[in-house]
mmCIF file of C-alpha atoms and ligand atoms in Angstrom:
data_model
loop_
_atom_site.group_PDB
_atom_site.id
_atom_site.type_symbol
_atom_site.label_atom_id
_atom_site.label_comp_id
_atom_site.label_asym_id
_atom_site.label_seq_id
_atom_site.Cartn_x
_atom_site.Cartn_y
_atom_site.Cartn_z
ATOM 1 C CA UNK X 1 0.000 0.000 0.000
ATOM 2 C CA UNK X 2 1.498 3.378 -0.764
ATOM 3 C CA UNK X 3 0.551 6.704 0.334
ATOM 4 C CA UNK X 4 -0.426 9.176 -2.300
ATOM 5 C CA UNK X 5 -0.597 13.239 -2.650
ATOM 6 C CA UNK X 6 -2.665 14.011 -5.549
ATOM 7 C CA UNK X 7 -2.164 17.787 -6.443
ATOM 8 C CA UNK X 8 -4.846 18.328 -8.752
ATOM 9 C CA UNK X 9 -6.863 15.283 -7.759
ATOM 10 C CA UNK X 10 -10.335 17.308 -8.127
ATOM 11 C CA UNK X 11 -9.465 17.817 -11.563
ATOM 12 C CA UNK X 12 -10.722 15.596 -14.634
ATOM 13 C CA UNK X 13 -7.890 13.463 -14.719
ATOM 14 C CA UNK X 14 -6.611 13.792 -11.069
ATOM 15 C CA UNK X 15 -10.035 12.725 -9.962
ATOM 16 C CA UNK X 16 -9.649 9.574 -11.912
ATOM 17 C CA UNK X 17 -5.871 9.074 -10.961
ATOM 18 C CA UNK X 18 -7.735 9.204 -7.546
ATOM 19 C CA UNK X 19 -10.486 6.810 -8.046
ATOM 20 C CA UNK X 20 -7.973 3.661 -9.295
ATOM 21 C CA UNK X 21 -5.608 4.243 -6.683
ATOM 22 C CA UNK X 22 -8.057 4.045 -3.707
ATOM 23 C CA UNK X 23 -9.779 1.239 -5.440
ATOM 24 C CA UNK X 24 -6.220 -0.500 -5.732
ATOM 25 C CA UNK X 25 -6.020 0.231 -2.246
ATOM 26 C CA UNK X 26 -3.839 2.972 -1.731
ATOM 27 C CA UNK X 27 -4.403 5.811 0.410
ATOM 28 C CA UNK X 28 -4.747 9.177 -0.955
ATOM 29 C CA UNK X 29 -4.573 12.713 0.177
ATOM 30 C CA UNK X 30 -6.136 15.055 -2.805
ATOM 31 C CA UNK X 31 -4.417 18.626 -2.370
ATOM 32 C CA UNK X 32 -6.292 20.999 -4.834
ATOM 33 C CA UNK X 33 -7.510 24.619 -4.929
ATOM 34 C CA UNK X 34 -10.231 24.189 -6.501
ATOM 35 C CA UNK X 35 -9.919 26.767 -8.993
ATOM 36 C CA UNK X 36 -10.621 24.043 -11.894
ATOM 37 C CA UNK X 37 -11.469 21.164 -9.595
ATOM 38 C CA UNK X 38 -14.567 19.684 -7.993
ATOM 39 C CA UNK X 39 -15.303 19.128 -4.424
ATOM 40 C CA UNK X 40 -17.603 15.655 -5.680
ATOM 41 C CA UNK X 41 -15.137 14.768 -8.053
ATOM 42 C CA UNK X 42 -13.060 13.349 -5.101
ATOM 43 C CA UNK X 43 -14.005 9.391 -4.321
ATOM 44 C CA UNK X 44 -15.104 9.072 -0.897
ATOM 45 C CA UNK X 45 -12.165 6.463 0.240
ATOM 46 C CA UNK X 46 -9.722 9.522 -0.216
ATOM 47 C CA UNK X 47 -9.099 12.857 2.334
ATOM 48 C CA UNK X 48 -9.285 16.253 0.976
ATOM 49 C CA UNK X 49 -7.301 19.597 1.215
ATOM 50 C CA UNK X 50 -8.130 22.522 -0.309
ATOM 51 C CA UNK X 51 -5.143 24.513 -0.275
ATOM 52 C CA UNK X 52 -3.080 26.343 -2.711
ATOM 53 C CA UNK X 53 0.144 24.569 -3.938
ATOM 54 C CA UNK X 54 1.962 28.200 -4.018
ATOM 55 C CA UNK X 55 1.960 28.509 -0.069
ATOM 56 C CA UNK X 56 4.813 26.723 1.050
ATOM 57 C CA UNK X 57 3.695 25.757 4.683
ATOM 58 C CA UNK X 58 0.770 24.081 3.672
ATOM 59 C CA UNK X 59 2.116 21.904 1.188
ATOM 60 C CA UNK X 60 4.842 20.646 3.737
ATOM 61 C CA UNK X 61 2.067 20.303 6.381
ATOM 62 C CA UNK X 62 -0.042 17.908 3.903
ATOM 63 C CA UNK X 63 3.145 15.759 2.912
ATOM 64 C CA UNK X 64 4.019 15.352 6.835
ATOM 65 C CA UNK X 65 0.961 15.304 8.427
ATOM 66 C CA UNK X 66 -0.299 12.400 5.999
ATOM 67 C CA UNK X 67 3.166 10.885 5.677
ATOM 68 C CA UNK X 68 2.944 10.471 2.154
ATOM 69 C CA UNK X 69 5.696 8.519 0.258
ATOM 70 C CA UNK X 70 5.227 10.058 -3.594
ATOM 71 C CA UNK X 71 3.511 12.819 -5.314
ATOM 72 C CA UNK X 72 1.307 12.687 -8.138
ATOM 73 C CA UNK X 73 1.204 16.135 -9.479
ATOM 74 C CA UNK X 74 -1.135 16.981 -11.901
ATOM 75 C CA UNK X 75 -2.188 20.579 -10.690
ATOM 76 C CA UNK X 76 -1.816 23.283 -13.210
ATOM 77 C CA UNK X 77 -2.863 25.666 -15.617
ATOM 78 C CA UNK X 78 -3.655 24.265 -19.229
ATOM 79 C CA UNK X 79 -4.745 26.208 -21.716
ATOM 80 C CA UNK X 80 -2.999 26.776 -24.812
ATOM 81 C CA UNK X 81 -4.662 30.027 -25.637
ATOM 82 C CA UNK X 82 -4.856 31.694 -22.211
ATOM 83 C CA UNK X 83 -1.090 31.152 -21.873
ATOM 84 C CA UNK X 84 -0.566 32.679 -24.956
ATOM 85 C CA UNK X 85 -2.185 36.463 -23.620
ATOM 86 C CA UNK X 86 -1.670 35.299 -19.647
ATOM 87 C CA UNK X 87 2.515 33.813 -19.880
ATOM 88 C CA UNK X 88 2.786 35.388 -16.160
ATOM 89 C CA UNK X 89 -0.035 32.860 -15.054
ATOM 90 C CA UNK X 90 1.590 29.691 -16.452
ATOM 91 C CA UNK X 91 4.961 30.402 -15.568
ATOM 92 C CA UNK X 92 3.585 31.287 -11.669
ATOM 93 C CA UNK X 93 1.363 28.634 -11.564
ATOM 94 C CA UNK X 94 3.102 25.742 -13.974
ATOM 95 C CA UNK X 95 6.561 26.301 -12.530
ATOM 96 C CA UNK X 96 6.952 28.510 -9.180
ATOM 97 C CA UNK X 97 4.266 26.778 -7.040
ATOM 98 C CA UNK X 98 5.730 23.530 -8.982
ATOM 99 C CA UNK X 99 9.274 24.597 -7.246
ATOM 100 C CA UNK X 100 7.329 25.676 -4.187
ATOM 101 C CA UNK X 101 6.136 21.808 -4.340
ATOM 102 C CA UNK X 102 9.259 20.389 -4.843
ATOM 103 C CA UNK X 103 10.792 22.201 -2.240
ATOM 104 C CA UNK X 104 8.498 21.244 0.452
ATOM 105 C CA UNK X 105 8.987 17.598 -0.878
ATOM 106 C CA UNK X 106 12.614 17.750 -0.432
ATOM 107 C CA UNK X 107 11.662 19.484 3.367
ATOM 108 C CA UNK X 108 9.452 16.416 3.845
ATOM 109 C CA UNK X 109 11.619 13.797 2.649
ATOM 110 C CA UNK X 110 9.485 12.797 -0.271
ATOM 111 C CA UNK X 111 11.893 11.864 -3.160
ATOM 112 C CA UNK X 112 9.660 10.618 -5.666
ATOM 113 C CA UNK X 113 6.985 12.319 -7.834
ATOM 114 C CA UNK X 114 5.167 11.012 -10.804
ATOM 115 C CA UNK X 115 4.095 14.482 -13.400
ATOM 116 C CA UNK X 116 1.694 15.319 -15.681
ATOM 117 C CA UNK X 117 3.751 16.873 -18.948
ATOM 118 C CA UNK X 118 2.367 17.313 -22.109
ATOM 119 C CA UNK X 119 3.386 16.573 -25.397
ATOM 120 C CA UNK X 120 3.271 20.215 -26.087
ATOM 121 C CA UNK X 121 6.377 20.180 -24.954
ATOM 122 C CA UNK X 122 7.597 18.650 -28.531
ATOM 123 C CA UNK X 123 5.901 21.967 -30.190
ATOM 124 C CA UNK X 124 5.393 21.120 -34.050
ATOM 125 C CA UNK X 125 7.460 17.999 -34.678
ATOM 126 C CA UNK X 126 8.828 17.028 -38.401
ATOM 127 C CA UNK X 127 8.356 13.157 -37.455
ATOM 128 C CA UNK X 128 5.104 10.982 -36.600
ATOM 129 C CA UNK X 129 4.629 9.476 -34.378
ATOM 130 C CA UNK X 130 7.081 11.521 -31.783
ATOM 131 C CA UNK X 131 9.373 9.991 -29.945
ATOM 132 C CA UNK X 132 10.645 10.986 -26.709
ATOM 133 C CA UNK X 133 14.157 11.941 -28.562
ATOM 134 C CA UNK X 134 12.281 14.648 -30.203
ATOM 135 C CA UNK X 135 13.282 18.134 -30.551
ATOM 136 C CA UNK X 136 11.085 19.808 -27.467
ATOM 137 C CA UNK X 137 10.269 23.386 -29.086
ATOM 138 C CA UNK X 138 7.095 24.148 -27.400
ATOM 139 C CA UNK X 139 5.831 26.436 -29.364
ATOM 140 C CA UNK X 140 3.357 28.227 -26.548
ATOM 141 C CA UNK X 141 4.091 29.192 -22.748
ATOM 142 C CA UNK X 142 1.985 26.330 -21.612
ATOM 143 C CA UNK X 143 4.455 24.321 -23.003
ATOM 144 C CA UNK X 144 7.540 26.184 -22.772
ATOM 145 C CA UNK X 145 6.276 25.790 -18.626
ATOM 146 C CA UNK X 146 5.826 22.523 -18.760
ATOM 147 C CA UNK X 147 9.383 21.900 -19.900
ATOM 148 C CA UNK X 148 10.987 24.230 -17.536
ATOM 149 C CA UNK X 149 9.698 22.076 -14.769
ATOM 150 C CA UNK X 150 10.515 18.737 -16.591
ATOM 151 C CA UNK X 151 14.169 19.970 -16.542
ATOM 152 C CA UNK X 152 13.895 21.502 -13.019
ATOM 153 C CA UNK X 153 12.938 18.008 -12.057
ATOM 154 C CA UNK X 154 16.161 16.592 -14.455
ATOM 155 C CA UNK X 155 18.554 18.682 -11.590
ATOM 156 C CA UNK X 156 16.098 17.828 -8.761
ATOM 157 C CA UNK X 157 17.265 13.874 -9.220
ATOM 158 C CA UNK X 158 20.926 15.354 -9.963
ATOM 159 C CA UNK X 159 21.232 17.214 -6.802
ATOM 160 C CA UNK X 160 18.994 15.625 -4.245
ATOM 161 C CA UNK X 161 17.798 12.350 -5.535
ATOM 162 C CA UNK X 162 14.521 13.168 -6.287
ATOM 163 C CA UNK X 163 13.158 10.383 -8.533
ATOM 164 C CA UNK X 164 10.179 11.175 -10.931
ATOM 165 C CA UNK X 165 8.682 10.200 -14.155
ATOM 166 C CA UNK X 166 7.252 12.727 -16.467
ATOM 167 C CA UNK X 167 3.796 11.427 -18.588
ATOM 168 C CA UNK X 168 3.930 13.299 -21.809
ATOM 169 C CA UNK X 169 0.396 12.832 -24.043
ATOM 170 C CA UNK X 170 -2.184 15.215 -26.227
ATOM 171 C CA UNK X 171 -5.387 14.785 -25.263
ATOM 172 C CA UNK X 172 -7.266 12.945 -22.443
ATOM 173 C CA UNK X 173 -10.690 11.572 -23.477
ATOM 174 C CA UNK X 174 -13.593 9.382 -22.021
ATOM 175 C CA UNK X 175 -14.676 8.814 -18.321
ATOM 176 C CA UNK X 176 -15.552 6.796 -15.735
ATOM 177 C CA UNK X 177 -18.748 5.806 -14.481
ATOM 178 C CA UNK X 178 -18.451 8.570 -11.389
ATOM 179 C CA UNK X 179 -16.234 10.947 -13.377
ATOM 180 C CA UNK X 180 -15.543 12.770 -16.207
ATOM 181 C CA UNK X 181 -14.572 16.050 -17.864
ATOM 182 C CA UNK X 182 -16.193 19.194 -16.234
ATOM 183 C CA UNK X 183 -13.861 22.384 -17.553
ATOM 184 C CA UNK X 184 -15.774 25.608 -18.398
ATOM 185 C CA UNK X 185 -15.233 26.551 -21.242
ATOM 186 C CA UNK X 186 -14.742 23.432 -22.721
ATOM 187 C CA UNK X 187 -11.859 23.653 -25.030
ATOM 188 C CA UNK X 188 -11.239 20.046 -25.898
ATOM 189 C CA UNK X 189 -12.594 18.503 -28.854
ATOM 190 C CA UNK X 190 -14.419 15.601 -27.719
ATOM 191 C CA UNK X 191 -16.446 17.241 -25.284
ATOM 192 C CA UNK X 192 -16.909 20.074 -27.565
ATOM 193 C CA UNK X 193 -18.511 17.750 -30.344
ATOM 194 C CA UNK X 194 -20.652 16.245 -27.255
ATOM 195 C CA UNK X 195 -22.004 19.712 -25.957
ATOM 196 C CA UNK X 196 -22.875 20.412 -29.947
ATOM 197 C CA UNK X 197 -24.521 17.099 -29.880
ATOM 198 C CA UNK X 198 -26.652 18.030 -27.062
ATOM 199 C CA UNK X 199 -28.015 21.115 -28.424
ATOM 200 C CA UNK X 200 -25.645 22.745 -25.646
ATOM 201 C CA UNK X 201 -23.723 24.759 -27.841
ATOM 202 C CA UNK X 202 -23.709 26.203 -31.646
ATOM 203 C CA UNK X 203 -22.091 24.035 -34.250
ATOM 204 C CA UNK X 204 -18.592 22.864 -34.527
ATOM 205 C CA UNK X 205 -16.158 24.315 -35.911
ATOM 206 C CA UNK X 206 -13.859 22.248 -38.463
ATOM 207 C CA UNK X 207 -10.541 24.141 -39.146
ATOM 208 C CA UNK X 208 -9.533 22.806 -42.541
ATOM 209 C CA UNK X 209 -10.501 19.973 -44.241
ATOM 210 C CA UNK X 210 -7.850 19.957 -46.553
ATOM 211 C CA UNK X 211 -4.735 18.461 -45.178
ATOM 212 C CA UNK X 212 -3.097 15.539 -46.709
ATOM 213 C CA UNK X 213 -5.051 12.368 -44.012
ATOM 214 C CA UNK X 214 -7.090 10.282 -44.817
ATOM 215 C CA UNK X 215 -10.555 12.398 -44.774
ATOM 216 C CA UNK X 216 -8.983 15.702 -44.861
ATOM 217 C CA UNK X 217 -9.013 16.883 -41.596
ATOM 218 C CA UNK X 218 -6.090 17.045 -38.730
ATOM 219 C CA UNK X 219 -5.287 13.817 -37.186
ATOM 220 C CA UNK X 220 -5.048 13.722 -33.107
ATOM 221 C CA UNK X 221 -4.138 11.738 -30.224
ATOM 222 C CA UNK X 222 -6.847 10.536 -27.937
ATOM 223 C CA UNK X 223 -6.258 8.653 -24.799
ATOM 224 C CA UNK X 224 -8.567 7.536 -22.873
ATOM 225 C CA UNK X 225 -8.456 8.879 -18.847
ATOM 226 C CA UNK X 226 -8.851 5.233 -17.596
ATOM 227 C CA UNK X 227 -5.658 4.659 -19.231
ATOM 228 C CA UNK X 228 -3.942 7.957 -18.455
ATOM 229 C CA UNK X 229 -4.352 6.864 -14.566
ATOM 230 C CA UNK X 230 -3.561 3.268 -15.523
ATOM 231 C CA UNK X 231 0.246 4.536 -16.850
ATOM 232 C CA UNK X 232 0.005 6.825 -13.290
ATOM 233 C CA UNK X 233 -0.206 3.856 -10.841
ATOM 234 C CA UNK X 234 2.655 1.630 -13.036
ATOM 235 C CA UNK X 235 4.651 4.991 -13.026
ATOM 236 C CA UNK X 236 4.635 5.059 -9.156
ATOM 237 C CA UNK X 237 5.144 1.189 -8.768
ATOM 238 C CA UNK X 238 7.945 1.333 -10.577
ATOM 239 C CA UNK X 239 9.309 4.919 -9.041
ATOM 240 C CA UNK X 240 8.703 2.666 -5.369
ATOM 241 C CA UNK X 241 11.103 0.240 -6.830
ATOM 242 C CA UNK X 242 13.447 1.832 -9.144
ATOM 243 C CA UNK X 243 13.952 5.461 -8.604
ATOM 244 C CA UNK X 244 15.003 7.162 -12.051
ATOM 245 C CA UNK X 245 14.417 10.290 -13.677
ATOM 246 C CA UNK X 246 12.615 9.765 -16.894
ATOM 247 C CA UNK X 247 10.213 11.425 -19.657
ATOM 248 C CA UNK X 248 7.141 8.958 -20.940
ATOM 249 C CA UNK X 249 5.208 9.575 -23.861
ATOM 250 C CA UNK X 250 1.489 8.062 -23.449
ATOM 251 C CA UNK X 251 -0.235 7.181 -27.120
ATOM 252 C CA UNK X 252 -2.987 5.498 -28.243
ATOM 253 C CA UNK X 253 -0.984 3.406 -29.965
ATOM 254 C CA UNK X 254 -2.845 3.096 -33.573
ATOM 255 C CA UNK X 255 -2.945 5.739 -36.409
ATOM 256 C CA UNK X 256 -4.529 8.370 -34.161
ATOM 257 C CA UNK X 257 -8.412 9.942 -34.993
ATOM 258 C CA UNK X 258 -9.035 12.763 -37.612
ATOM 259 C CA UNK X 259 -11.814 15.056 -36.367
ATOM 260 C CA UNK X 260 -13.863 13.898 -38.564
ATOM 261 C CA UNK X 261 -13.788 10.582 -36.831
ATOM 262 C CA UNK X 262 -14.485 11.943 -33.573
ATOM 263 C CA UNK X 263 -17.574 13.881 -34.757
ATOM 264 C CA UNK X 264 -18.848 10.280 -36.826
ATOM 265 C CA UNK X 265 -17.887 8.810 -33.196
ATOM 266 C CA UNK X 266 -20.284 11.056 -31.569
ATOM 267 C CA UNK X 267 -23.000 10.707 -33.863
ATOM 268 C CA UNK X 268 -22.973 7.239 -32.931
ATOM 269 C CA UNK X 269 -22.726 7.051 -29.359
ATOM 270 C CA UNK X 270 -25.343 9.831 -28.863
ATOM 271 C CA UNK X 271 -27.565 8.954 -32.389
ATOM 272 C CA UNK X 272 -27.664 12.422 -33.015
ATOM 273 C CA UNK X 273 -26.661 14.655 -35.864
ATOM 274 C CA UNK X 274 -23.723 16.875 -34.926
ATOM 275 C CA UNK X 275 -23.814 20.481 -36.265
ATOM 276 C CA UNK X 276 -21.236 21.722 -38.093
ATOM 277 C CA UNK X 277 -19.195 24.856 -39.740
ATOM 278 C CA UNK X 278 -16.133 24.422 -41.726
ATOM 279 C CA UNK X 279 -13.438 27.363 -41.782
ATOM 280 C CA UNK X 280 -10.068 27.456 -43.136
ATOM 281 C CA UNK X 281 -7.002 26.069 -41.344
ATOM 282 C CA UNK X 282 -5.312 27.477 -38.243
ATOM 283 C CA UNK X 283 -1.855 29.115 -38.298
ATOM 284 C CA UNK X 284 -0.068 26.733 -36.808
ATOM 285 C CA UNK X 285 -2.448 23.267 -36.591
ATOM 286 C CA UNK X 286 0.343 20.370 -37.899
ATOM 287 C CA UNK X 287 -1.417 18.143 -40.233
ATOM 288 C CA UNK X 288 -1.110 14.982 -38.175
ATOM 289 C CA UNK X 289 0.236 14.832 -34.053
ATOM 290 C CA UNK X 290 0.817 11.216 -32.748
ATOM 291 C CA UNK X 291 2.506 9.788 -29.901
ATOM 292 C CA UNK X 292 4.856 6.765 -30.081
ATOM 293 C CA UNK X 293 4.426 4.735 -26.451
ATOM 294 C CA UNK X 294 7.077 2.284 -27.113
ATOM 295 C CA UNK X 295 9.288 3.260 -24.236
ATOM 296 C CA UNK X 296 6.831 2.966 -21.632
ATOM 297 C CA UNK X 297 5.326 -0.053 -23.325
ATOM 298 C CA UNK X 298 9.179 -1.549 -22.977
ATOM 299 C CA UNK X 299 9.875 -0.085 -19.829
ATOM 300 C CA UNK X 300 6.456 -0.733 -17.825
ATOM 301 C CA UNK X 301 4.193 -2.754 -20.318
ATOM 302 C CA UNK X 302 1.913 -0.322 -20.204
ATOM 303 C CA UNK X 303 -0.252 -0.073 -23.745
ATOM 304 C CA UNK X 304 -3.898 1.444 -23.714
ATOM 305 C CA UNK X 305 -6.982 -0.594 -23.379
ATOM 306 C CA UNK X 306 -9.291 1.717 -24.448
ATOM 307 C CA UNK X 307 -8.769 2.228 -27.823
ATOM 308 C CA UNK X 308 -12.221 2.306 -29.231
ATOM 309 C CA UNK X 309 -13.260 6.526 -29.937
ATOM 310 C CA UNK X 310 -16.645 5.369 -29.484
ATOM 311 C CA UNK X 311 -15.616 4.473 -25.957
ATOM 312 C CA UNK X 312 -13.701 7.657 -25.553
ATOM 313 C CA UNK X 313 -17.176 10.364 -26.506
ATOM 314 C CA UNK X 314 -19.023 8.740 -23.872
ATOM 315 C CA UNK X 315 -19.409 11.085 -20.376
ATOM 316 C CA UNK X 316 -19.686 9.998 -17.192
ATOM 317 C CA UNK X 317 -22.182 7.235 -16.088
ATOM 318 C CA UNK X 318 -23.297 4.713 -18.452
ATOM 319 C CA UNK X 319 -25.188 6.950 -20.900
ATOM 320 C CA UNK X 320 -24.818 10.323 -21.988
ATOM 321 C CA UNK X 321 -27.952 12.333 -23.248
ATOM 322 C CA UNK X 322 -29.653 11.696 -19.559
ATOM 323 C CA UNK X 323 -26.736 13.179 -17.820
ATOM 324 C CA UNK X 324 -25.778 16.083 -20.039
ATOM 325 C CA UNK X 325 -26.096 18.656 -17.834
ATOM 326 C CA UNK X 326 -24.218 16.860 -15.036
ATOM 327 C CA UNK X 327 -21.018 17.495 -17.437
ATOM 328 C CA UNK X 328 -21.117 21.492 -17.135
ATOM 329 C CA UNK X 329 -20.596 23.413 -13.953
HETATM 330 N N1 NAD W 1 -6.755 17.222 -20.252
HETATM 331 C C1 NAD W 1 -5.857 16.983 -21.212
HETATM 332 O O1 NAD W 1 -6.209 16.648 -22.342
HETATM 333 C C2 NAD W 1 -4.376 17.077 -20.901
HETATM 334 C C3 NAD W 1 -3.435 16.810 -21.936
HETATM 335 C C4 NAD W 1 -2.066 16.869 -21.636
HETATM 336 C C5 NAD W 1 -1.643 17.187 -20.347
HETATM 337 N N2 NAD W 1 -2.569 17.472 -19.370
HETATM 338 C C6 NAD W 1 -2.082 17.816 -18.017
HETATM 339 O O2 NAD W 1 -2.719 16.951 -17.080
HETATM 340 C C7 NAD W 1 -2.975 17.658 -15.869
HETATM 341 C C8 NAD W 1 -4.441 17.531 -15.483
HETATM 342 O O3 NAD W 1 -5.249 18.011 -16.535
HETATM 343 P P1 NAD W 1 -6.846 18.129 -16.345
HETATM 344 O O4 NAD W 1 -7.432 18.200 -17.697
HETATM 345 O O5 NAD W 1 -7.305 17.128 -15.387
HETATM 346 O O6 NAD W 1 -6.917 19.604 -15.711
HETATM 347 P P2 NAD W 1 -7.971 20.174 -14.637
HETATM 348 O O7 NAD W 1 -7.934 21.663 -14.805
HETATM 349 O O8 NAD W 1 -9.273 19.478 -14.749
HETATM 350 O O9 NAD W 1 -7.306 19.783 -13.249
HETATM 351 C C9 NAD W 1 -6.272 20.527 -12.661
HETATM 352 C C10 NAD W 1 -6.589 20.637 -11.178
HETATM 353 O O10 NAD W 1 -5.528 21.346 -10.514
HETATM 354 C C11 NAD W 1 -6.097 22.256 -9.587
HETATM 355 N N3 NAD W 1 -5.093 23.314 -9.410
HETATM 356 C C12 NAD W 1 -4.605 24.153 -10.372
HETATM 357 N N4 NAD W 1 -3.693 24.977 -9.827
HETATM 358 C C13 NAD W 1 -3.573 24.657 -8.516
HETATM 359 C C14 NAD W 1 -2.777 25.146 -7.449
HETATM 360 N N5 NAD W 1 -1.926 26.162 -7.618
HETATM 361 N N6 NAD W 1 -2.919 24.574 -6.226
HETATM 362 C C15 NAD W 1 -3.787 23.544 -6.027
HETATM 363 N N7 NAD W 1 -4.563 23.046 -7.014
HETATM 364 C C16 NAD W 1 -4.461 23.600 -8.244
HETATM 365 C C17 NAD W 1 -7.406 22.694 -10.214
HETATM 366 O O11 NAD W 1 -8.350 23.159 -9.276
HETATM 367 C C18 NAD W 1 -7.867 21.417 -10.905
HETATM 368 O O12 NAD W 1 -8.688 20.631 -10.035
HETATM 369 C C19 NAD W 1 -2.515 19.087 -16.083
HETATM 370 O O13 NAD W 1 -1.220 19.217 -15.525
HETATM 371 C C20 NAD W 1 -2.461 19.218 -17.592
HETATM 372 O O14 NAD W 1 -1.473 20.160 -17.989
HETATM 373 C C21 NAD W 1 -3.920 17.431 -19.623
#
């Protein structure tokens, strides 16, 4: 049994991180703001603190008080746009209460830390699917911060020992049956397509549908958040028994999804027709982004179960059109 600080555990995919470690039976102290988060996102079988990761005495308190023996850190600030107009927010929240975190680690003699990275860390790479060798050129301050913390964790392990494993993917999909994605405003597709479905929202937007794929229209990563927490809990096994400093990236594994198989996907699941709009392509939208998981597939034969996009448009609980408005807060 280990004992587990979720930062971010509220969140969408903290809350499922959450959910599969206190079913493995693990015990689990969720520290989140709630800025993002949800108060009833958090499983029952886990404790609670609502506390910012910026103030330094409160962090150390948590690790102490609940003796906890890694860190899954997953708190942040992640949107691509916002940190475009808003740099000072990512950088304060994305890497100084990051260092604020592992500084009150290193106070509490907690050396090992699984993170949440993106693979917008590798910017616009040249060769599909990426590789962890890539070039990382983020090409956005969400990014750019999510790197600066990767390597502050690279001299972290140098200096002090501090072991982690950075998860690098694109885009989280799918649910559980208690959780799912609640962000407002939505900016990821899937959920997007889902609220259009619903009558929740106008139509979707399709920025080109003229690259070179197979229907015309950018190819994506999709992995499902059952699978995201899956790689978390191998990540920290293997942290418990190996301690190493290493970068992960998590992909579905196949071809990827063009949007127009995710909107096709949706029309499925819900039997609905999904509105839509097309417009021309976006400065700066790479034809095709794909993750290659070979390394952690070598390293902890991890591979994703969910690879169905059927599977990965439905929302939390069993259905979807009877709980629409459960998915908006
Ligand atoms: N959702 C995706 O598709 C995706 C893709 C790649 C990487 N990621 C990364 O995965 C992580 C989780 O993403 P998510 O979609 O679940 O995000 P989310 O916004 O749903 O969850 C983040 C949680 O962190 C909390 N938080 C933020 N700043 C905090 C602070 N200073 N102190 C305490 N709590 C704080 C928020 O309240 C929220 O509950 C993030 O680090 C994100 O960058 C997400």
């Amino acid at each position: 049994m280990m004992r587990i600080l979720v930062t971010g555990g509220a969140g969408y995919i903290g809350s499922v991180v959450t959910e599969q470690l206190v079913e493995q039976g693990h015990a689990v102290l969720v520290f989140d703001n709630l800025s993002k988060g949800h108060r009833d996102a958090v499983v029952d079988g886990a404790e609670f603190v609502q506390a910012d990761l910026r103030d330094y005495a409160e962090v150390v308190r948590a690790l102490r008080t609940f003796d906890a023996d890694a860190v899954v850190h997953l708190a942040a600030d992640s949107l691509v746009g916002e940190s475009m107009t808003n740099p000072a927010k990512y950088y304060a929240n994305n890497v100084v209460a990051g260092l604020t975190l592992l500084g009150a680690m290193k106070a509490a003699a907690v050396d090992r830390m699984v993170f949440s990275s993106t693979a917008a860390v590798y910017g616009e790479p040249e060769r599909q699917p990426v590789e962890e060798t890539a070039p990382t050129q983020p090409t956005n301050p969400y990014g750019e911060t999510k790197l600066a913390f990767e390597h502050a964790l690279r001299w972290h392990y140098e200096a002090y020992g501090m072991a982690s494993l950075s998860l690098r993917y694109f885009n989280a999909a799918g649910a559980t049956g208690r959780n799912g994605e609640r962000h407002w405003p939505e900016t990821h597709l899937i959920p997007i397509v889902l609220q259009a479905a619903a009558g929740e929202s106008g139509p979707v937007t399709i920025f080109g549908d003229d690259y070179p794929t197979r229907d015309g229209t950018c190819v994506r990563d999709y992995i499902h958040v059952q699978d995201l927490a899956r790689a978390r809990v191998a990540a920290l096994e293997s942290l418990i028994n190996a301690p190493a400093c290493r970068a992960y990236n998590l992909g579905c594994g196949g071809m990827g999804y063009t949007v127009r198989e995710v909107i096709d996907a949706v029309e499925r699941v819900t039997r609905r027709q999904v509105p839509l709009r097309r417009a021309g392509r976006r400065p700066g939208d790479p034809a095709v982004l794909v993750a290659s998981s070979e390394r952690i597939r070598c390293d902890l034969q991890w591979a994703p179960r969910f690879q169905n996009l059927d599977e990965m448009s439905r929302r939390r609980g069993d259905g979807w059109a009877s709980r629409t408005n459960q998915t908006v807060s």
